[in-house]
Coordinates of C-alpha atoms and ligand atoms in Angstrom, one line a residue:
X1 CA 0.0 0.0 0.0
X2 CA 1.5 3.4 -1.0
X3 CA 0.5 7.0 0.1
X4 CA 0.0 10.0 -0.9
X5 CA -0.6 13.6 -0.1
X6 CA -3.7 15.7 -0.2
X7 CA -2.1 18.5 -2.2
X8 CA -0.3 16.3 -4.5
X9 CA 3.2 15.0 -3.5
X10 CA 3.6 11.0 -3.8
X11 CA 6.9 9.9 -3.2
X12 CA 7.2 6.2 -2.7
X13 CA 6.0 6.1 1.1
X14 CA 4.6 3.2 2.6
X15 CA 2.9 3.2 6.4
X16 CA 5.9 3.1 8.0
X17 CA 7.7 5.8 6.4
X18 CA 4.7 8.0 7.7
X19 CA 4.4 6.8 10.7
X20 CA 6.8 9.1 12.5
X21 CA 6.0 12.2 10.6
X22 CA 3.1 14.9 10.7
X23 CA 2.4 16.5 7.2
X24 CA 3.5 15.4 4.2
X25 CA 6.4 17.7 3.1
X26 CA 3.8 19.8 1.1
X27 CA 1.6 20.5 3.6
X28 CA -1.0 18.1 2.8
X29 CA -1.7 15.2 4.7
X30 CA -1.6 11.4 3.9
X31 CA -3.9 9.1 2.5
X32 CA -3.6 5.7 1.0
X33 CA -3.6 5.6 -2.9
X34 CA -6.6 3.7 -2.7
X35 CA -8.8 2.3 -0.4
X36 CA -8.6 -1.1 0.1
X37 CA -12.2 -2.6 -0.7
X38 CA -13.7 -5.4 1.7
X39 CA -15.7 -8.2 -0.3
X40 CA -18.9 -9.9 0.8
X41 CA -17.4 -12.7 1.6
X42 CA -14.5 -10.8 3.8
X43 CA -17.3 -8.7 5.5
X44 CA -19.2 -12.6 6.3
X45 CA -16.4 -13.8 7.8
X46 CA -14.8 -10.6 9.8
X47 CA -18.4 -10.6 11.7
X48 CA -17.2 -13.4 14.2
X49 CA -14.2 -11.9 14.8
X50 CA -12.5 -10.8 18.4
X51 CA -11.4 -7.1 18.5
X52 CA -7.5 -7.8 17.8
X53 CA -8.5 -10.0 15.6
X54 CA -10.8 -8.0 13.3
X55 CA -7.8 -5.2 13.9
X56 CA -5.3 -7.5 12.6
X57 CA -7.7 -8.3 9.3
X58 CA -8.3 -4.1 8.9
X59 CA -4.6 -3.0 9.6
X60 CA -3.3 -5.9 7.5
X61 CA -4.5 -3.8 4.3
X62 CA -2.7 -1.1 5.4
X63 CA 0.4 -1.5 6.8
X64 CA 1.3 -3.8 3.6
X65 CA 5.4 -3.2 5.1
X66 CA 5.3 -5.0 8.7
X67 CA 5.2 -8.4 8.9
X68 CA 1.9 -10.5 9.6
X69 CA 4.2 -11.9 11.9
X70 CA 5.5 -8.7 13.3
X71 CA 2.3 -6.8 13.3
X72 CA -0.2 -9.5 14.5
X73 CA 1.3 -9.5 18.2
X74 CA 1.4 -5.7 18.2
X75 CA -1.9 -5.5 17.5
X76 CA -3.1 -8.4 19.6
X77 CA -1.0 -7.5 23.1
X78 CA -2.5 -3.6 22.2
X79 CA -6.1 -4.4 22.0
X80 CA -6.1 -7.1 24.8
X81 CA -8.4 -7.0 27.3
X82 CA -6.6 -6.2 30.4
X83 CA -5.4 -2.9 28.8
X84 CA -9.4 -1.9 28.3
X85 CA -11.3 -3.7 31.1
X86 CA -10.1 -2.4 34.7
X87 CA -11.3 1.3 33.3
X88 CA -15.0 0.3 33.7
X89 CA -16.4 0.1 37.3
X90 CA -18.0 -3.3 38.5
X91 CA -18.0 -4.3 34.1
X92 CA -16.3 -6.9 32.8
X93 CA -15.4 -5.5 29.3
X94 CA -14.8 -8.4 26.8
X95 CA -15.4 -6.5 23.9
X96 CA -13.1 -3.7 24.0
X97 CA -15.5 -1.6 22.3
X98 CA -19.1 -3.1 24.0
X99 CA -21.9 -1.8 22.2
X100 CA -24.7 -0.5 24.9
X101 CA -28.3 -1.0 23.6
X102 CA -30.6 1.6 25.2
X103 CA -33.8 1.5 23.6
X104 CA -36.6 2.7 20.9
X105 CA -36.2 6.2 20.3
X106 CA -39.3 7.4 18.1
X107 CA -39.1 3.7 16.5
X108 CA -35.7 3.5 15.7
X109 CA -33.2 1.4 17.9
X110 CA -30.6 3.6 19.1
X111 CA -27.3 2.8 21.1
X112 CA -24.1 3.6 22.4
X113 CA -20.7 2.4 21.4
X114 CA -18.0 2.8 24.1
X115 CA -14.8 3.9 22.9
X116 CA -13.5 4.8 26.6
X117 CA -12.8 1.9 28.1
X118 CA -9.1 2.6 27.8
X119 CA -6.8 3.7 30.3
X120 CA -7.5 7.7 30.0
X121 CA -10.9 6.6 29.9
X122 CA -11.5 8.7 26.4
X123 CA -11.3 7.2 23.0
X124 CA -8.5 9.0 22.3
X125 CA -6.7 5.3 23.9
X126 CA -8.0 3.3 20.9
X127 CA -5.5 4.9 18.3
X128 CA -3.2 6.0 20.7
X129 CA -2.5 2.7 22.5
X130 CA -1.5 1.3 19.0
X131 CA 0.7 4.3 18.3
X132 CA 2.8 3.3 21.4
X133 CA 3.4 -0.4 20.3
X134 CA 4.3 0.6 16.5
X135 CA 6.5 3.8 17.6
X136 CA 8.4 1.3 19.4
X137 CA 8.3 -1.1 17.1
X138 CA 9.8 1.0 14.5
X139 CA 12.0 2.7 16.3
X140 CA 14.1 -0.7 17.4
X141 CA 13.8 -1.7 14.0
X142 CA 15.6 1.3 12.6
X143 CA 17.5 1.6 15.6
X144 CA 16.1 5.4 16.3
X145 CA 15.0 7.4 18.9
X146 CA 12.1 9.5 19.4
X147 CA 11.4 12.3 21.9
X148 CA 7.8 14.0 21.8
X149 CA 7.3 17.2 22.5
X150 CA 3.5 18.1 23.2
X151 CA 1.0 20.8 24.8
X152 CA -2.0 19.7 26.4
X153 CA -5.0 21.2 28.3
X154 CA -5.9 17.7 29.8
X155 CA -7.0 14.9 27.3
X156 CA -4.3 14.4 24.4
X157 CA -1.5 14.8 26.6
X158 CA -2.9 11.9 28.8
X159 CA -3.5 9.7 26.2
X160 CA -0.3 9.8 24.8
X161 CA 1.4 9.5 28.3
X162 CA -0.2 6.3 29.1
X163 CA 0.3 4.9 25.4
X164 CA 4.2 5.7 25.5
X165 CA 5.1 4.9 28.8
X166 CA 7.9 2.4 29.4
X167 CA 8.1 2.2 25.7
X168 CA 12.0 1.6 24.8
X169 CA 13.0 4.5 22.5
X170 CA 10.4 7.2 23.2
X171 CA 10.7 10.0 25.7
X172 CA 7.5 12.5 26.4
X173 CA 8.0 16.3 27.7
X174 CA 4.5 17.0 28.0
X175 CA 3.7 20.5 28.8
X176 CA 0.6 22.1 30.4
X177 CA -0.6 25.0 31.8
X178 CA 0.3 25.2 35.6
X179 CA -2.9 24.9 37.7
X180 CA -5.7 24.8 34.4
X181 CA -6.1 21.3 34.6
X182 CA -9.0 19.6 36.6
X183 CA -7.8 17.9 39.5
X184 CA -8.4 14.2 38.2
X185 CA -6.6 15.5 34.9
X186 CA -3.7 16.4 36.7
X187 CA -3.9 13.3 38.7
X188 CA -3.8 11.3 35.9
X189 CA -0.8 12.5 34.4
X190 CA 1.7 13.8 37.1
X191 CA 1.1 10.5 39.0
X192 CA 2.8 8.4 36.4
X193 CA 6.4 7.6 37.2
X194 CA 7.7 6.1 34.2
X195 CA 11.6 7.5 33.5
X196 CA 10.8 8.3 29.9
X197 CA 7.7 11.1 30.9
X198 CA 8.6 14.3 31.9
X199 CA 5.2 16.3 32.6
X200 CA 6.3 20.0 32.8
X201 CA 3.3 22.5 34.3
X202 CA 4.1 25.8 32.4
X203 CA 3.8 29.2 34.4
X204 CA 0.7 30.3 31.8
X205 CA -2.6 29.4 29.6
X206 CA -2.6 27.1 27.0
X207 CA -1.5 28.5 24.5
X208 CA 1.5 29.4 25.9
X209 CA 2.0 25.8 26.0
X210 CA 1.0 25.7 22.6
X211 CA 3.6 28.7 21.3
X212 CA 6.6 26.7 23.2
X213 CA 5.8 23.6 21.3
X214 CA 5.5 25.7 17.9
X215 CA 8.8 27.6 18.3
X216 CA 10.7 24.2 19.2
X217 CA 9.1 22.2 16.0
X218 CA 10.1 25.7 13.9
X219 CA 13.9 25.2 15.1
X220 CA 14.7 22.8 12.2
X221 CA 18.2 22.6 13.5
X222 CA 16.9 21.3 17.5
X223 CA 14.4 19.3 16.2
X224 CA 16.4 17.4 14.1
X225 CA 19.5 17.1 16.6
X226 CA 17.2 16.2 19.2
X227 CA 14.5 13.7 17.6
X228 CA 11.9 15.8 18.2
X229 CA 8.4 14.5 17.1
X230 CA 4.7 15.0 17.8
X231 CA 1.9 13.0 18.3
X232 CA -1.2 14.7 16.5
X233 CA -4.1 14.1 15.5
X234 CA -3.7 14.2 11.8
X235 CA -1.2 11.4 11.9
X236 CA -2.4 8.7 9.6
X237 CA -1.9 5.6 12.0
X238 CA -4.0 7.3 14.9
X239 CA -6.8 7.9 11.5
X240 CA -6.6 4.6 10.3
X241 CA -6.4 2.8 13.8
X242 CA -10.3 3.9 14.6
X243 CA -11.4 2.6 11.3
X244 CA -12.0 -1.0 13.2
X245 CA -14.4 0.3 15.4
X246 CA -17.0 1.1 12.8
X247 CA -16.9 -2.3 11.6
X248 CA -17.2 -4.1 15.2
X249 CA -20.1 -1.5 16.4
X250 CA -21.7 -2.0 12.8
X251 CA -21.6 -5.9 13.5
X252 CA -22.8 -4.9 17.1
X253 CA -25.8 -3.2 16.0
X254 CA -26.8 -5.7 13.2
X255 CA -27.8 -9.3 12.7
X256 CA -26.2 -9.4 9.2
X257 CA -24.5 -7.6 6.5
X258 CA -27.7 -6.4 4.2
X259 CA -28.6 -4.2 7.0
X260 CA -27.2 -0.6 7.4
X261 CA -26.4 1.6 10.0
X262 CA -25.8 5.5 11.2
X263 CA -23.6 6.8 13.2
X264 CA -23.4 10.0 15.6
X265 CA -20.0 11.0 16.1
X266 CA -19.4 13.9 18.1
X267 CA -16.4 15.6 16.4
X268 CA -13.9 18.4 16.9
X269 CA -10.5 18.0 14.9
X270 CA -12.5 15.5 12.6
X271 CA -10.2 12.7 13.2
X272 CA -12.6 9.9 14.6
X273 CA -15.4 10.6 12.0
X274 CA -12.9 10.5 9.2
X275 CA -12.1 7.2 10.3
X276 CA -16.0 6.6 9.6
X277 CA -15.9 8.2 6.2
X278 CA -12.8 5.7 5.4
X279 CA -14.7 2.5 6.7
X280 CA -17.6 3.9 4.8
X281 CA -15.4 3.9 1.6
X282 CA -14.4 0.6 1.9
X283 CA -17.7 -0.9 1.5
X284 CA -19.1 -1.0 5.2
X285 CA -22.6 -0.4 5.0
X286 CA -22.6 2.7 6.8
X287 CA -26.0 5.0 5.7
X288 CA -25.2 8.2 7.7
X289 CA -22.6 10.0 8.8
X290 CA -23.7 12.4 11.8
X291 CA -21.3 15.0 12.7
X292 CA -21.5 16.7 15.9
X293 CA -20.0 19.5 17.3
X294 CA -20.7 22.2 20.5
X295 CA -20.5 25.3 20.0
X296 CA -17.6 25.8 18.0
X297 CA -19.0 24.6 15.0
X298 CA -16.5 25.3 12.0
X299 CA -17.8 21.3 10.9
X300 CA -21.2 21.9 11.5
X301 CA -21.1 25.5 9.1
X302 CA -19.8 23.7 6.7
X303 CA -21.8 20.7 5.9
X304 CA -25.2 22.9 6.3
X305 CA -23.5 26.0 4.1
X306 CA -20.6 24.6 1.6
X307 CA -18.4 27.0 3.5
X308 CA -15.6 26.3 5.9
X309 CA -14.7 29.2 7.9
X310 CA -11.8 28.4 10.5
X311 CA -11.9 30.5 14.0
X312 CA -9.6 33.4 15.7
X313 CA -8.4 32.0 18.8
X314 CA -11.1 35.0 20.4
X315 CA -14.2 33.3 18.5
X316 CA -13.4 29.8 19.9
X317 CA -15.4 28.7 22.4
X318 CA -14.3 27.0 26.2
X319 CA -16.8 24.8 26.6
X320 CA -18.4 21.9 28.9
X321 CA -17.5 19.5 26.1
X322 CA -13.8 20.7 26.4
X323 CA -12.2 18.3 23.8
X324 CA -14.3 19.5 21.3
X325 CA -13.2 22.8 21.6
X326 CA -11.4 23.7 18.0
X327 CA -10.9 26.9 15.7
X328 CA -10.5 24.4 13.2
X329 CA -10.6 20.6 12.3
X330 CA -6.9 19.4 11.4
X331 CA -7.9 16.0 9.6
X332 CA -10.7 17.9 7.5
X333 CA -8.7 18.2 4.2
X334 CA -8.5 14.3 4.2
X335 CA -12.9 14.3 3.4
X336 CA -11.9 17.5 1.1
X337 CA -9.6 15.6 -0.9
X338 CA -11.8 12.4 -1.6
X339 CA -15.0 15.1 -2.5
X340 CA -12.6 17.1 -5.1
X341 CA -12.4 13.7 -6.7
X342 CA -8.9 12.9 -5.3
X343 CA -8.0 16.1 -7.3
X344 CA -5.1 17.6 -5.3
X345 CA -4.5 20.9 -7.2
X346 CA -8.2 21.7 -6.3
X347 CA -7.3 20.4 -2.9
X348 CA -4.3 22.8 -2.5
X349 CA -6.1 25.7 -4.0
X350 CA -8.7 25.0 -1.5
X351 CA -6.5 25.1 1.8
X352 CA -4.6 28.3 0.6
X353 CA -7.9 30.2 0.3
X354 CA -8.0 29.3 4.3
X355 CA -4.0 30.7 5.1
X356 CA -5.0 33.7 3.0
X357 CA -8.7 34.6 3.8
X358 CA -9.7 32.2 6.1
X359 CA -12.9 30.0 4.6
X360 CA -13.3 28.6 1.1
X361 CA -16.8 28.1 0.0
X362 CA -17.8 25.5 -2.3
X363 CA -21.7 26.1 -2.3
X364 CA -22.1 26.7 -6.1
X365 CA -20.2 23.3 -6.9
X366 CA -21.7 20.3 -8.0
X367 CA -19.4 18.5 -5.0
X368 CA -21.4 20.4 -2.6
X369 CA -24.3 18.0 -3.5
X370 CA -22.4 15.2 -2.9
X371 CA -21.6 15.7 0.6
X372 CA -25.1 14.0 2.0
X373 CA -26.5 12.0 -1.6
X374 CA -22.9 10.4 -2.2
X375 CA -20.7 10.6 1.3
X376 CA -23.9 10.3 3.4
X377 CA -22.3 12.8 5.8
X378 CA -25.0 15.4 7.8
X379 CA -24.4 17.3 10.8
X380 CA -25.6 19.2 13.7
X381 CA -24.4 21.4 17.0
X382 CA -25.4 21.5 20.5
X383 CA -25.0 24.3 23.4
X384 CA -24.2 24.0 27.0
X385 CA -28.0 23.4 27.6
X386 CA -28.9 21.1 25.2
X387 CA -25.9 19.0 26.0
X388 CA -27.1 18.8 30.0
X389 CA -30.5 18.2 29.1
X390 CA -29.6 15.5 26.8
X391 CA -27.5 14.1 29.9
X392 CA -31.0 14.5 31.9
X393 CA -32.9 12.6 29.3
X394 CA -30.3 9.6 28.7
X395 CA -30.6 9.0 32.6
X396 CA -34.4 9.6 32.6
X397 CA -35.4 6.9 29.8
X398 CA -32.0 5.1 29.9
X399 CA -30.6 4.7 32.9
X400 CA -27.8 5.5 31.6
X401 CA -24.9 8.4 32.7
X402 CA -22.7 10.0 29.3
X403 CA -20.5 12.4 29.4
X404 CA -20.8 15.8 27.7
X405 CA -19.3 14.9 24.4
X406 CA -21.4 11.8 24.1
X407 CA -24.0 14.1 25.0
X408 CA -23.7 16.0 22.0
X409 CA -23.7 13.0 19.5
X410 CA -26.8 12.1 20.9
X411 CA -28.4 15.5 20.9
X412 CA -27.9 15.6 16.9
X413 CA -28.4 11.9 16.2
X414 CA -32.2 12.5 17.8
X415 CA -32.5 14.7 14.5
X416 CA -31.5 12.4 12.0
X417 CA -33.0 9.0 13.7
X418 CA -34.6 6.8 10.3
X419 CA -37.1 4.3 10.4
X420 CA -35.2 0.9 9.4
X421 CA -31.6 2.1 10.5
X422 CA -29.8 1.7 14.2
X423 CA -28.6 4.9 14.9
X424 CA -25.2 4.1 16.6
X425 CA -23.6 7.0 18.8
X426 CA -19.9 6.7 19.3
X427 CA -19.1 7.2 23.9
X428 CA -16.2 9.0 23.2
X429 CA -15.5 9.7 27.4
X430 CA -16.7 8.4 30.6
X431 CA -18.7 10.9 32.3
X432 CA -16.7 10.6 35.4
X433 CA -13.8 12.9 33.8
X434 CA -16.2 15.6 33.6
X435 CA -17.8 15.5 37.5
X436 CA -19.0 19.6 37.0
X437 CA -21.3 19.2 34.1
X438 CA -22.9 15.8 35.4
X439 CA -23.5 17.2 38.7
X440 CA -25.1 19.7 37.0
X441 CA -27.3 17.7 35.3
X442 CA -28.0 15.0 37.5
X443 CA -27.0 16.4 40.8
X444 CA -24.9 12.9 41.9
X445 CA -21.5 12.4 40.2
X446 CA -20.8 9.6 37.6
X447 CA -19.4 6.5 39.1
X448 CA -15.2 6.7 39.3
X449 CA -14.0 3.3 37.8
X450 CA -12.3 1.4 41.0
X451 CA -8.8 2.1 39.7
X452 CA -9.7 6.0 39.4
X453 CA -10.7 6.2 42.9
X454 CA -8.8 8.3 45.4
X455 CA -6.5 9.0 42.2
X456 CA -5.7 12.8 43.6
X457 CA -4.3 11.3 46.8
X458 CA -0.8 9.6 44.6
X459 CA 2.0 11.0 45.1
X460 CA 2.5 13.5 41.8
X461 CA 5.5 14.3 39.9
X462 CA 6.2 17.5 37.7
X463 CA 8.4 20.5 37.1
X464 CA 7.5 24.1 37.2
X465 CA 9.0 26.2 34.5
X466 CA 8.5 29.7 32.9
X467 CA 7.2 29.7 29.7
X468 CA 10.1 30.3 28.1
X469 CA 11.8 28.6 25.0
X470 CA 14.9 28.6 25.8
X471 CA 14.6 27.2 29.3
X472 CA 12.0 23.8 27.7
X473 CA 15.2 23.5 24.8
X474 CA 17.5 23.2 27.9
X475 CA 15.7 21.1 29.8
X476 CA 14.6 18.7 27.2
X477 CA 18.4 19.0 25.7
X478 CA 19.9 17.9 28.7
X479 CA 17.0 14.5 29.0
X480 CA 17.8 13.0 25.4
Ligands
PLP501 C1 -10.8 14.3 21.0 C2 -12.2 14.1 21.5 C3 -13.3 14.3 20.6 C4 -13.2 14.9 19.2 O1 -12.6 13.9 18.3 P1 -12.0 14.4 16.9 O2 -11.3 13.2 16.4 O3 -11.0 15.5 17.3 O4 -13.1 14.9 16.1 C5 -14.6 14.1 21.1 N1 -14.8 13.6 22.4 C6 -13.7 13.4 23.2 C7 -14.0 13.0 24.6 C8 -12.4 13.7 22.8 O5 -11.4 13.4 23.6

């Protein structure tokens, strides 16, 4: 399987030569040439499958360069279940990704698919967790070493903490803003006492962190002495990793392949649904695709409108779905690339209409039409209130407790429910990492898994630093 850019360039790179990297060396991001296409008899057969094993069958057609050998064990000791049951209280997760059937909802059977049984308890662990055992894979294989320099305001930063710890090669410098993180976030990731993380709590916001992380990935001359990588959300393994989750919640929510399903996914940076658009391309009988955002609705603009319009950091929204919260979606140009017909010039032009005036507008194309008739994409927003009183009614009829970003999938799903199609919305956290709005709502806090319990009692490590440049270069020079 090769790859190629979104804006054009296609040098002979297979998945492992991306792996490592962020954007292509045009500024486009990668896609395979072609996506692979599952047959009848394939789909038949990959019903019965475990979770690692229906991983294996997806990631096989994708990273054509490791091994079966090689890549069946990292994929089977990822996606095991002791690495996704413990995070569930008094549950005994078999399924990695159980499927959670609540009910009729004006006719139409509608459910939830948890993606947060990992250890951050957001789905953010299903890609991530994979990342970990391939980075390291790689790296030993090539005999490299990798440092990752991040920013986080809570949920990335975690994720990629617990996915890279103790892995042979890698080192994390996680920065964050000093004091901004909830409690339980900052639990999370200061208690871990692996030698390779280093979680530094920055004197400043977020974007402080942000500008640090910027300036050091701008140094061309550091980065490259140092190893310097990122972990993002556009990276093509972390894409491609959620893929198999579509498949196993479509299986879930079906009792064979003739069927169809929706799904509700709420959406920020547009990685996960992507995922769903890729699935959807090769051949799962997906019918829609429901984006959902909060109130920073960039995606949501778009697929009503034909324009995209990205955010000033003012006009973005902090919000009680928090990981949501986006000026504008980083994996978007992947969808934009397969609607321009795989037509990368158009693709380009597209994305440099967004550096220079910040939106294109494709409205008066005939593309624009195929967003919902060919792509079966649709979308919808939700605001603080909607979101708690979607909380309210999940308990009421359900019995049920999501968490805010679930809350928004299911607050648009209810407008696009079809008689004759499950309508599937992706649990993308546990509503115990988000205590505030669920007390709110409910007025009792979500159950902590047992693990989670008394979490902001361990003993926490971390270093205070100004935000300065210079002082993270030195500290992170003097670590690698
Ligand atoms: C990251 C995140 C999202 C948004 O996913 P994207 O891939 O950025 O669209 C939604 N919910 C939760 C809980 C997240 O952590």
């Amino acid at each position: 399987m090769k790859y190629i850019s979104t804006r054009g360039h296609a040098a002979n790179e297979q998945f492992c030569d991306i792996l490592l990297g962020g954007l292509a060396p045009d500024g486009g991001l990668y896609l395979p040439e072609v996506y692979p296409q599952v047959s009848a008899t394939e789909l038949a057969a990959w019903r019965h499958l475990s979770y690692p094993e229906l991983a294996f069958a997806i990631l096989s057609k994708y990273c054509t360069d490791i091994l079966p050998e090689e890549l069946n064990p990292l994929v089977s000791s990822t996606y095991a279940s002791q690495a996704f049951i413990n995070a569930r209280a008094g549950q005994w997760i078999e399924d990695i990704t159980p499927l959670t059937y609540l009910g009729q909802e004006k006719g139409v059977p509608l459910s939830l698919l948890s993606l947060s049984n990992g250890p951050t308890l957001a789905f953010k662990d299903m890609a991530m967790q994979l990342l970990g055992n391939l980075f390291e894979f790689i790296l030993k294989q090539r005999g490299q070493t990798l440092n990752i320099l991040g920013a986080t305001s809570g949920d990335t930063g975690s994720a990629a903490e617990y996915a890279m710890r103790g892995k042979h090669g890698v080192k994390v410098f996680m920065l964050s803003p000093k004091g901004k993180m909830s409690a339980f976030q900052t639990a999370q990731m200061f208690s871990l006492m692996d030698d390779n993380i280093f979680n530094i709590a920055v004197e400043g916001v977020f974007d402080d962190c942000q500008d640090i992380v910027k300036a050091v990935s701008n140094d061309h001359a550091f980065k490259a002495a140092h190893n310097i990588g990122t972990v993002n959300s556009i990276n093509w393994a972390r894409v491609v990793a959620q893929v198999v989750y579509y498949f196993k919640g479509f299986f879930a929510a079906t009792k064979n392949n003739d069927e169809k399903v929706s799904f509700a996914v709420p959406s920020g940076n547009f990685g996960n649904v992507c995922a769903g658009h890729i699935a959807r391309q090769m051949g799962l009988p997906i019918d829609k695709l429901v984006v959902a955002t909060n109130e920073n609705n960039v995606l949501d603009e778009f697929f009503k409108t034909g324009v995209y319009r990205v955010r000033t950091a003012k006009d973005t929204h902090h919000t009680s779905s928090p990981s949501m919260d986006i000026s504008k979606a980083s994996n978007f140009e992947r969808f934009i690339f397969d609607l321009m017909g795989r037509d990368a010039s158009k693709t380009a032009a597209l994305f440099k209409q967004v550096e220079t005036q910040g939106f294109f507008d494709i409205s008066g194309t005939p593309e624009f039409a195929l967003i919902e008739e060919k792509y079966g994409f649709v979308s919808g927003s939700s605001t603080h209130k909607q979101r708690v009183q979607a909380i309210r009614e999940v308990h009421r009829e359900y019995k049920q407790i999501i968490d805010p970003h679930t809350a928004d999938g299911v607050y648009v799903a209810f407008k696009y429910l079809e008689k004759g199609v499950p309508m599937v919305v992706l649990e993308t956290a546990q509503a115990a990492k988000f205590e505030e709005t669920i007390l709110e709502a409910l007025n009792v806090p979500a159950p902590r898994p047992d693990a989670y319990v008394g979490i902001e009692k361990h003993p926490q490590r971390s270093v205070t630093m100004a935000a300065n440049v210079d002082l993270i270069k030195a500290f992170v020079h003097e670590r690698v």
